[in-house]
mmCIF file with all atom_site columns, C-alpha atoms and ligand atoms in Angstrom:
data_model
loop_
_atom_site.group_PDB
_atom_site.id
_atom_site.type_symbol
_atom_site.label_atom_id
_atom_site.label_alt_id
_atom_site.label_comp_id
_atom_site.label_asym_id
_atom_site.label_entity_id
_atom_site.label_seq_id
_atom_site.pdbx_PDB_ins_code
_atom_site.Cartn_x
_atom_site.Cartn_y
_atom_site.Cartn_z
_atom_site.occupancy
_atom_site.B_iso_or_equiv
_atom_site.pdbx_formal_charge
_atom_site.auth_seq_id
_atom_site.auth_comp_id
_atom_site.auth_asym_id
_atom_site.auth_atom_id
_atom_site.pdbx_PDB_model_num
ATOM   1   C  CA  . MET A 1 1   ? 108.420 81.451  102.237 1.00 95.00 ? 1   MET A CA  1
ATOM   2   C  CA  . LEU A 1 2   ? 107.887 78.303  101.173 1.00 97.00 ? 2   LEU A CA  1
ATOM   3   C  CA  . VAL A 1 3   ? 106.533 77.587  97.850  1.00 98.00 ? 3   VAL A CA  1
ATOM   4   C  CA  . THR A 1 4   ? 105.552 74.549  95.853  1.00 97.00 ? 4   THR A CA  1
ATOM   5   C  CA  . LEU A 1 5   ? 104.843 74.876  91.950  1.00 97.00 ? 5   LEU A CA  1
ATOM   6   C  CA  . LEU A 1 6   ? 102.232 72.249  91.122  1.00 93.00 ? 6   LEU A CA  1
ATOM   7   C  CA  . ASP A 1 7   ? 102.351 72.696  86.975  1.00 89.00 ? 7   ASP A CA  1
ATOM   8   C  CA  . ASP A 1 8   ? 105.110 73.350  85.973  1.00 93.00 ? 8   ASP A CA  1
ATOM   9   C  CA  . VAL A 1 9   ? 105.460 76.912  86.475  1.00 96.00 ? 9   VAL A CA  1
ATOM   10  C  CA  . PRO A 1 10  ? 107.958 79.953  87.214  1.00 94.00 ? 10  PRO A CA  1
ATOM   11  C  CA  . THR A 1 11  ? 108.551 80.607  90.736  1.00 96.00 ? 11  THR A CA  1
ATOM   12  C  CA  . PRO A 1 12  ? 105.826 83.693  91.121  1.00 95.00 ? 12  PRO A CA  1
ATOM   13  C  CA  . ALA A 1 13  ? 108.120 86.988  90.830  1.00 93.00 ? 13  ALA A CA  1
ATOM   14  C  CA  . TYR A 1 14  ? 108.805 90.544  91.125  1.00 95.00 ? 14  TYR A CA  1
ATOM   15  C  CA  . ALA A 1 15  ? 108.538 91.755  87.793  1.00 93.00 ? 15  ALA A CA  1
ATOM   16  C  CA  . HIS A 1 16  ? 110.967 94.924  89.223  1.00 96.00 ? 16  HIS A CA  1
ATOM   17  C  CA  . PRO A 1 17  ? 112.464 95.674  91.998  1.00 95.00 ? 17  PRO A CA  1
ATOM   18  C  CA  . GLY A 1 18  ? 110.801 96.947  94.349  1.00 97.00 ? 18  GLY A CA  1
ATOM   19  C  CA  . ASP A 1 19  ? 107.732 95.684  93.040  1.00 98.00 ? 19  ASP A CA  1
ATOM   20  C  CA  . ALA A 1 20  ? 104.848 95.637  95.547  1.00 98.00 ? 20  ALA A CA  1
ATOM   21  C  CA  . GLY A 1 21  ? 103.146 93.018  93.499  1.00 98.00 ? 21  GLY A CA  1
ATOM   22  C  CA  . ALA A 1 22  ? 104.797 89.454  92.083  1.00 98.00 ? 22  ALA A CA  1
ATOM   23  C  CA  . ASP A 1 23  ? 103.336 88.143  89.288  1.00 97.00 ? 23  ASP A CA  1
ATOM   24  C  CA  . LEU A 1 24  ? 100.991 84.608  88.900  1.00 97.00 ? 24  LEU A CA  1
ATOM   25  C  CA  . VAL A 1 25  ? 100.065 82.851  85.914  1.00 97.00 ? 25  VAL A CA  1
ATOM   26  C  CA  . THR A 1 26  ? 97.205  80.755  83.807  1.00 98.00 ? 26  THR A CA  1
ATOM   27  C  CA  . THR A 1 27  ? 98.154  77.570  83.881  1.00 98.00 ? 27  THR A CA  1
ATOM   28  C  CA  . VAL A 1 28  ? 95.473  76.800  81.353  1.00 98.00 ? 28  VAL A CA  1
ATOM   29  C  CA  . ASP A 1 29  ? 94.551  78.113  77.962  1.00 98.00 ? 29  ASP A CA  1
ATOM   30  C  CA  . VAL A 1 30  ? 90.803  80.004  78.921  1.00 98.00 ? 30  VAL A CA  1
ATOM   31  C  CA  . GLU A 1 31  ? 88.229  81.909  76.643  1.00 98.00 ? 31  GLU A CA  1
ATOM   32  C  CA  . ILE A 1 32  ? 86.589  85.108  78.771  1.00 98.00 ? 32  ILE A CA  1
ATOM   33  C  CA  . PRO A 1 33  ? 82.752  85.878  77.269  1.00 98.00 ? 33  PRO A CA  1
ATOM   34  C  CA  . PRO A 1 34  ? 82.184  89.313  77.317  1.00 98.00 ? 34  PRO A CA  1
ATOM   35  C  CA  . GLN A 1 35  ? 80.785  89.641  80.790  1.00 98.00 ? 35  GLN A CA  1
ATOM   36  C  CA  . GLY A 1 36  ? 81.615  86.459  81.552  1.00 98.00 ? 36  GLY A CA  1
ATOM   37  C  CA  . ARG A 1 37  ? 83.708  85.351  84.827  1.00 98.00 ? 37  ARG A CA  1
ATOM   38  C  CA  . VAL A 1 38  ? 86.299  82.804  84.386  1.00 98.00 ? 38  VAL A CA  1
ATOM   39  C  CA  . THR A 1 39  ? 88.653  80.556  87.970  1.00 98.00 ? 39  THR A CA  1
ATOM   40  C  CA  . VAL A 1 40  ? 91.603  80.383  86.818  1.00 98.00 ? 40  VAL A CA  1
ATOM   41  C  CA  . PRO A 1 41  ? 94.377  77.916  88.027  1.00 98.00 ? 41  PRO A CA  1
ATOM   42  C  CA  . THR A 1 42  ? 97.731  78.942  89.059  1.00 98.00 ? 42  THR A CA  1
ATOM   43  C  CA  . GLY A 1 43  ? 100.113 76.116  89.470  1.00 98.00 ? 43  GLY A CA  1
ATOM   44  C  CA  . VAL A 1 44  ? 101.200 78.120  92.887  1.00 98.00 ? 44  VAL A CA  1
ATOM   45  C  CA  . ALA A 1 45  ? 101.255 77.215  96.554  1.00 98.00 ? 45  ALA A CA  1
ATOM   46  C  CA  . ILE A 1 46  ? 101.747 78.724  98.713  1.00 98.00 ? 46  ILE A CA  1
ATOM   47  C  CA  . ALA A 1 47  ? 103.012 78.208  102.970 1.00 98.00 ? 47  ALA A CA  1
ATOM   48  C  CA  . LEU A 1 48  ? 102.377 82.343  104.257 1.00 98.00 ? 48  LEU A CA  1
ATOM   49  C  CA  . PRO A 1 49  ? 104.300 83.144  108.106 1.00 97.00 ? 49  PRO A CA  1
ATOM   50  C  CA  . GLU A 1 50  ? 102.192 83.548  110.953 1.00 97.00 ? 50  GLU A CA  1
ATOM   51  C  CA  . GLY A 1 51  ? 100.738 87.217  110.478 1.00 98.00 ? 51  GLY A CA  1
ATOM   52  C  CA  . TYR A 1 52  ? 100.662 87.439  107.009 1.00 98.00 ? 52  TYR A CA  1
ATOM   53  C  CA  . ALA A 1 53  ? 98.481  87.512  104.393 1.00 98.00 ? 53  ALA A CA  1
ATOM   54  C  CA  . ALA A 1 54  ? 98.506  87.243  100.131 1.00 98.00 ? 54  ALA A CA  1
ATOM   55  C  CA  . PHE A 1 55  ? 96.777  89.254  98.246  1.00 98.00 ? 55  PHE A CA  1
ATOM   56  C  CA  . VAL A 1 56  ? 95.258  88.944  94.595  1.00 98.00 ? 56  VAL A CA  1
ATOM   57  C  CA  . HIS A 1 57  ? 94.920  92.031  92.275  1.00 98.00 ? 57  HIS A CA  1
ATOM   58  C  CA  . PRO A 1 58  ? 94.870  93.144  89.293  1.00 98.00 ? 58  PRO A CA  1
ATOM   59  C  CA  . ARG A 1 59  ? 96.819  93.760  86.824  1.00 98.00 ? 59  ARG A CA  1
ATOM   60  C  CA  . SER A 1 60  ? 96.357  96.954  85.589  1.00 97.00 ? 60  SER A CA  1
ATOM   61  C  CA  . GLY A 1 61  ? 98.106  96.073  81.813  1.00 97.00 ? 61  GLY A CA  1
ATOM   62  C  CA  . LEU A 1 62  ? 94.568  93.542  81.588  1.00 97.00 ? 62  LEU A CA  1
ATOM   63  C  CA  . ALA A 1 63  ? 92.671  96.039  82.992  1.00 98.00 ? 63  ALA A CA  1
ATOM   64  C  CA  . ALA A 1 64  ? 93.356  98.838  80.823  1.00 98.00 ? 64  ALA A CA  1
ATOM   65  C  CA  . LYS A 1 65  ? 93.840  97.043  77.584  1.00 97.00 ? 65  LYS A CA  1
ATOM   66  C  CA  . HIS A 1 66  ? 91.320  94.082  77.986  1.00 97.00 ? 66  HIS A CA  1
ATOM   67  C  CA  . GLY A 1 67  ? 89.163  94.771  80.494  1.00 98.00 ? 67  GLY A CA  1
ATOM   68  C  CA  . VAL A 1 68  ? 89.937  92.494  83.162  1.00 98.00 ? 68  VAL A CA  1
ATOM   69  C  CA  . THR A 1 69  ? 89.560  92.626  86.378  1.00 98.00 ? 69  THR A CA  1
ATOM   70  C  CA  . VAL A 1 70  ? 89.890  90.426  89.661  1.00 98.00 ? 70  VAL A CA  1
ATOM   71  C  CA  . VAL A 1 71  ? 86.292  89.788  90.793  1.00 98.00 ? 71  VAL A CA  1
ATOM   72  C  CA  . ASN A 1 72  ? 86.467  89.870  93.954  1.00 98.00 ? 72  ASN A CA  1
ATOM   73  C  CA  . ALA A 1 73  ? 89.178  92.271  94.320  1.00 98.00 ? 73  ALA A CA  1
ATOM   74  C  CA  . PRO A 1 74  ? 92.031  91.112  96.095  1.00 98.00 ? 74  PRO A CA  1
ATOM   75  C  CA  . GLY A 1 75  ? 90.950  88.125  96.759  1.00 98.00 ? 75  GLY A CA  1
ATOM   76  C  CA  . THR A 1 76  ? 92.450  87.339  100.156 1.00 98.00 ? 76  THR A CA  1
ATOM   77  C  CA  . ILE A 1 77  ? 94.796  84.732  100.689 1.00 98.00 ? 77  ILE A CA  1
ATOM   78  C  CA  . ASP A 1 78  ? 94.853  83.199  104.596 1.00 98.00 ? 78  ASP A CA  1
ATOM   79  C  CA  . ALA A 1 79  ? 98.144  82.190  106.606 1.00 98.00 ? 79  ALA A CA  1
ATOM   80  C  CA  . GLY A 1 80  ? 97.089  78.741  106.165 1.00 98.00 ? 80  GLY A CA  1
ATOM   81  C  CA  . TYR A 1 81  ? 95.541  78.072  102.931 1.00 98.00 ? 81  TYR A CA  1
ATOM   82  C  CA  . ARG A 1 82  ? 97.780  75.519  101.773 1.00 98.00 ? 82  ARG A CA  1
ATOM   83  C  CA  . GLY A 1 83  ? 95.399  74.585  98.348  1.00 98.00 ? 83  GLY A CA  1
ATOM   84  C  CA  . GLU A 1 84  ? 96.433  76.498  95.071  1.00 98.00 ? 84  GLU A CA  1
ATOM   85  C  CA  . ILE A 1 85  ? 96.116  79.836  94.945  1.00 98.00 ? 85  ILE A CA  1
ATOM   86  C  CA  . LYS A 1 86  ? 93.018  80.391  91.876  1.00 98.00 ? 86  LYS A CA  1
ATOM   87  C  CA  . VAL A 1 87  ? 92.227  83.661  90.492  1.00 98.00 ? 87  VAL A CA  1
ATOM   88  C  CA  . ILE A 1 88  ? 88.597  85.097  89.572  1.00 98.00 ? 88  ILE A CA  1
ATOM   89  C  CA  . LEU A 1 89  ? 88.543  86.892  86.485  1.00 98.00 ? 89  LEU A CA  1
ATOM   90  C  CA  . LEU A 1 90  ? 85.924  88.573  84.951  1.00 98.00 ? 90  LEU A CA  1
ATOM   91  C  CA  . ASN A 1 91  ? 85.937  90.061  81.253  1.00 98.00 ? 91  ASN A CA  1
ATOM   92  C  CA  . THR A 1 92  ? 84.152  93.762  82.098  1.00 98.00 ? 92  THR A CA  1
ATOM   93  C  CA  . ASP A 1 93  ? 84.049  94.376  78.032  1.00 98.00 ? 93  ASP A CA  1
ATOM   94  C  CA  . VAL A 1 94  ? 80.238  94.107  76.739  1.00 98.00 ? 94  VAL A CA  1
ATOM   95  C  CA  . ALA A 1 95  ? 81.378  92.749  72.804  1.00 98.00 ? 95  ALA A CA  1
ATOM   96  C  CA  . GLU A 1 96  ? 84.791  91.243  72.769  1.00 97.00 ? 96  GLU A CA  1
ATOM   97  C  CA  . PRO A 1 97  ? 85.755  87.956  74.437  1.00 98.00 ? 97  PRO A CA  1
ATOM   98  C  CA  . VAL A 1 98  ? 89.496  88.295  75.795  1.00 98.00 ? 98  VAL A CA  1
ATOM   99  C  CA  . HIS A 1 99  ? 91.619  84.333  74.715  1.00 98.00 ? 99  HIS A CA  1
ATOM   100 C  CA  . LEU A 1 100 ? 94.273  83.906  77.694  1.00 98.00 ? 100 LEU A CA  1
ATOM   101 C  CA  . ARG A 1 101 ? 97.437  81.276  76.725  1.00 98.00 ? 101 ARG A CA  1
ATOM   102 C  CA  . ARG A 1 102 ? 98.844  79.160  79.904  1.00 98.00 ? 102 ARG A CA  1
ATOM   103 C  CA  . GLY A 1 103 ? 101.726 80.595  80.521  1.00 97.00 ? 103 GLY A CA  1
ATOM   104 C  CA  . ASP A 1 104 ? 99.815  84.184  80.607  1.00 97.00 ? 104 ASP A CA  1
ATOM   105 C  CA  . ARG A 1 105 ? 100.567 86.952  83.483  1.00 97.00 ? 105 ARG A CA  1
ATOM   106 C  CA  . VAL A 1 106 ? 96.455  87.630  85.243  1.00 98.00 ? 106 VAL A CA  1
ATOM   107 C  CA  . ALA A 1 107 ? 96.972  88.662  88.343  1.00 98.00 ? 107 ALA A CA  1
ATOM   108 C  CA  . GLN A 1 108 ? 99.547  89.465  90.831  1.00 98.00 ? 108 GLN A CA  1
ATOM   109 C  CA  . LEU A 1 109 ? 100.007 88.056  94.772  1.00 98.00 ? 109 LEU A CA  1
ATOM   110 C  CA  . VAL A 1 110 ? 100.517 91.273  96.682  1.00 98.00 ? 110 VAL A CA  1
ATOM   111 C  CA  . VAL A 1 111 ? 101.875 89.811  100.463 1.00 98.00 ? 111 VAL A CA  1
ATOM   112 C  CA  . GLN A 1 112 ? 101.483 92.206  103.846 1.00 98.00 ? 112 GLN A CA  1
ATOM   113 C  CA  . ARG A 1 113 ? 101.481 92.126  107.140 1.00 98.00 ? 113 ARG A CA  1
ATOM   114 C  CA  . VAL A 1 114 ? 98.572  91.872  109.039 1.00 98.00 ? 114 VAL A CA  1
ATOM   115 C  CA  . GLU A 1 115 ? 96.727  92.658  112.025 1.00 97.00 ? 115 GLU A CA  1
ATOM   116 C  CA  . HIS A 1 116 ? 94.300  90.756  114.480 1.00 95.00 ? 116 HIS A CA  1
ATOM   117 C  CA  . ALA A 1 117 ? 91.689  92.461  116.462 1.00 96.00 ? 117 ALA A CA  1
ATOM   118 C  CA  . ARG A 1 118 ? 90.026  91.322  119.852 1.00 97.00 ? 118 ARG A CA  1
ATOM   119 C  CA  . PHE A 1 119 ? 86.928  92.244  118.601 1.00 98.00 ? 119 PHE A CA  1
ATOM   120 C  CA  . LEU A 1 120 ? 85.224  93.571  122.472 1.00 98.00 ? 120 LEU A CA  1
ATOM   121 C  CA  . VAL A 1 121 ? 81.843  94.805  122.349 1.00 98.00 ? 121 VAL A CA  1
ATOM   122 C  CA  . ALA A 1 122 ? 80.928  97.928  123.934 1.00 98.00 ? 122 ALA A CA  1
ATOM   123 C  CA  . THR A 1 123 ? 77.282  99.576  124.641 1.00 98.00 ? 123 THR A CA  1
ATOM   124 C  CA  . THR A 1 124 ? 79.051  103.347 122.839 1.00 98.00 ? 124 THR A CA  1
ATOM   125 C  CA  . LEU A 1 125 ? 81.758  104.033 121.189 1.00 98.00 ? 125 LEU A CA  1
ATOM   126 C  CA  . PRO A 1 126 ? 84.199  106.632 122.102 1.00 98.00 ? 126 PRO A CA  1
ATOM   127 C  CA  . GLY A 1 127 ? 83.799  110.576 120.061 1.00 98.00 ? 127 GLY A CA  1
ATOM   128 C  CA  . SER A 1 128 ? 85.527  110.480 116.184 1.00 98.00 ? 128 SER A CA  1
ATOM   129 C  CA  . HIS A 1 129 ? 85.610  113.368 114.020 1.00 98.00 ? 129 HIS A CA  1
ATOM   130 C  CA  . ARG A 1 130 ? 83.823  112.185 110.822 1.00 98.00 ? 130 ARG A CA  1
ATOM   131 C  CA  . GLY A 1 131 ? 81.572  110.263 113.276 1.00 97.00 ? 131 GLY A CA  1
ATOM   132 C  CA  . GLN A 1 132 ? 78.790  108.064 111.351 1.00 97.00 ? 132 GLN A CA  1
ATOM   133 C  CA  . GLY A 1 133 ? 79.120  110.228 107.941 1.00 96.00 ? 133 GLY A CA  1
ATOM   134 C  CA  . GLY A 1 134 ? 79.620  107.614 105.101 1.00 96.00 ? 134 GLY A CA  1
ATOM   135 C  CA  . PHE A 1 135 ? 79.146  107.070 102.086 1.00 94.00 ? 135 PHE A CA  1
ATOM   136 C  CA  . GLY A 1 136 ? 80.029  110.318 100.336 1.00 93.00 ? 136 GLY A CA  1
ATOM   137 C  CA  . SER A 1 137 ? 79.747  112.617 103.252 1.00 94.00 ? 137 SER A CA  1
ATOM   138 C  CA  . SER A 1 138 ? 82.688  114.419 102.312 1.00 93.00 ? 138 SER A CA  1
ATOM   139 C  CA  . GLY A 1 139 ? 81.181  115.769 99.226  1.00 91.00 ? 139 GLY A CA  1
ATOM   140 C  CA  . GLY A 1 140 ? 80.733  114.495 95.949  1.00 83.00 ? 140 GLY A CA  1
ATOM   141 C  CA  . PHE A 1 141 ? 81.856  114.117 91.988  1.00 77.00 ? 141 PHE A CA  1
ATOM   142 C  CA  . ALA A 1 142 ? 82.819  117.490 90.447  1.00 78.00 ? 142 ALA A CA  1
ATOM   143 C  CA  . GLY A 1 143 ? 78.939  115.753 88.534  1.00 70.00 ? 143 GLY A CA  1
ATOM   144 C  CA  . SER A 1 144 ? 76.255  115.766 91.329  1.00 61.00 ? 144 SER A CA  1
HETATM 145 O  O1  . DUT B 2 .   ? 90.889  84.823  94.883  1.00 68.86 ? 1   DUT B O1  1
HETATM 146 C  C1  . DUT B 2 .   ? 90.960  83.953  95.760  1.00 68.86 ? 1   DUT B C1  1
HETATM 147 C  C2  . DUT B 2 .   ? 90.857  84.524  96.907  1.00 68.86 ? 1   DUT B C2  1
HETATM 148 C  C3  . DUT B 2 .   ? 91.205  82.661  98.205  1.00 68.86 ? 1   DUT B C3  1
HETATM 149 N  N1  . DUT B 2 .   ? 91.576  82.155  97.919  1.00 68.86 ? 1   DUT B N1  1
HETATM 150 C  C4  . DUT B 2 .   ? 91.691  80.689  98.785  1.00 68.86 ? 1   DUT B C4  1
HETATM 151 C  C5  . DUT B 2 .   ? 93.154  81.095  99.929  1.00 68.86 ? 1   DUT B C5  1
HETATM 152 C  C6  . DUT B 2 .   ? 91.940  81.659  100.644 1.00 68.86 ? 1   DUT B C6  1
HETATM 153 O  O2  . DUT B 2 .   ? 92.937  81.248  101.812 1.00 68.86 ? 1   DUT B O2  1
HETATM 154 C  C7  . DUT B 2 .   ? 91.066  81.067  100.811 1.00 68.86 ? 1   DUT B C7  1
HETATM 155 C  C8  . DUT B 2 .   ? 89.322  80.715  100.870 1.00 68.86 ? 1   DUT B C8  1
HETATM 156 O  O3  . DUT B 2 .   ? 88.914  82.273  100.385 1.00 68.86 ? 1   DUT B O3  1
HETATM 157 P  P1  . DUT B 2 .   ? 87.521  83.735  100.831 1.00 68.86 ? 1   DUT B P1  1
HETATM 158 O  O4  . DUT B 2 .   ? 88.278  83.251  102.662 1.00 68.86 ? 1   DUT B O4  1
HETATM 159 O  O5  . DUT B 2 .   ? 88.133  84.241  100.513 1.00 68.86 ? 1   DUT B O5  1
HETATM 160 O  O6  . DUT B 2 .   ? 86.693  82.338  100.854 1.00 68.86 ? 1   DUT B O6  1
HETATM 161 P  P2  . DUT B 2 .   ? 85.303  82.403  101.715 1.00 68.86 ? 1   DUT B P2  1
HETATM 162 O  O7  . DUT B 2 .   ? 84.349  82.347  100.448 1.00 68.86 ? 1   DUT B O7  1
HETATM 163 O  O8  . DUT B 2 .   ? 85.947  83.117  102.525 1.00 68.86 ? 1   DUT B O8  1
HETATM 164 O  O9  . DUT B 2 .   ? 85.810  80.412  102.446 1.00 68.86 ? 1   DUT B O9  1
HETATM 165 P  P3  . DUT B 2 .   ? 86.329  79.966  103.191 1.00 68.86 ? 1   DUT B P3  1
HETATM 166 O  O10 . DUT B 2 .   ? 85.528  79.326  103.751 1.00 68.86 ? 1   DUT B O10 1
HETATM 167 O  O11 . DUT B 2 .   ? 86.779  78.928  102.055 1.00 68.86 ? 1   DUT B O11 1
HETATM 168 O  O12 . DUT B 2 .   ? 86.910  80.667  103.741 1.00 68.86 ? 1   DUT B O12 1
HETATM 169 O  O13 . DUT B 2 .   ? 90.652  79.930  99.621  1.00 68.86 ? 1   DUT B O13 1
HETATM 170 C  C9  . DUT B 2 .   ? 92.105  81.694  96.112  1.00 68.86 ? 1   DUT B C9  1
HETATM 171 O  O14 . DUT B 2 .   ? 93.050  80.805  95.999  1.00 68.86 ? 1   DUT B O14 1
HETATM 172 N  N2  . DUT B 2 .   ? 92.013  82.467  95.709  1.00 68.86 ? 1   DUT B N2  1
HETATM 173 MG MG1 . MG  B 3 .   ? 86.568  83.249  104.802 1.00 68.86 ? 2   MG  B MG1 1
#
């Protein structure tokens, strides 16, 4: 897949063979206040092949240690998008700000094949075992 590197950033890379996500870095230093959000540039633009999309996922380590997640997780990168990939970060911690430095890995990009549906309008839908049950219809959590 073709990639352009806009700001002297490393080529996105998988940390280990077999990893699903290639790490993305922030190109700017940033402080995220408690419960605040910031959009950070990654210095990366890509040309996905037709029939693929890429998804911007949070990193588990940042989430567990600092409460940092991706607001729109997973962010969707369309195959036709040629702009810089940006990451919308949220500091979920209510008390501590988070300081990120240029070059810190802030998210991971998962590239996947996607199907394109044709939406055919019908008056009724075929039956199924689940039917219209949703939102916990199969049972609650232990405390409910
Ligand atoms: O985390 C993200 C999500 C999206 N994008 C870019 C790539 C994507 O192709 C484009 C549009 O994203 P999306 O479709 O999620 O946003 P929208 O609000 O529906 O905007 P649009 O009207 O441009 O589709 O923005 C990012 O850089 N980072
Ligand atoms: Mg859109």
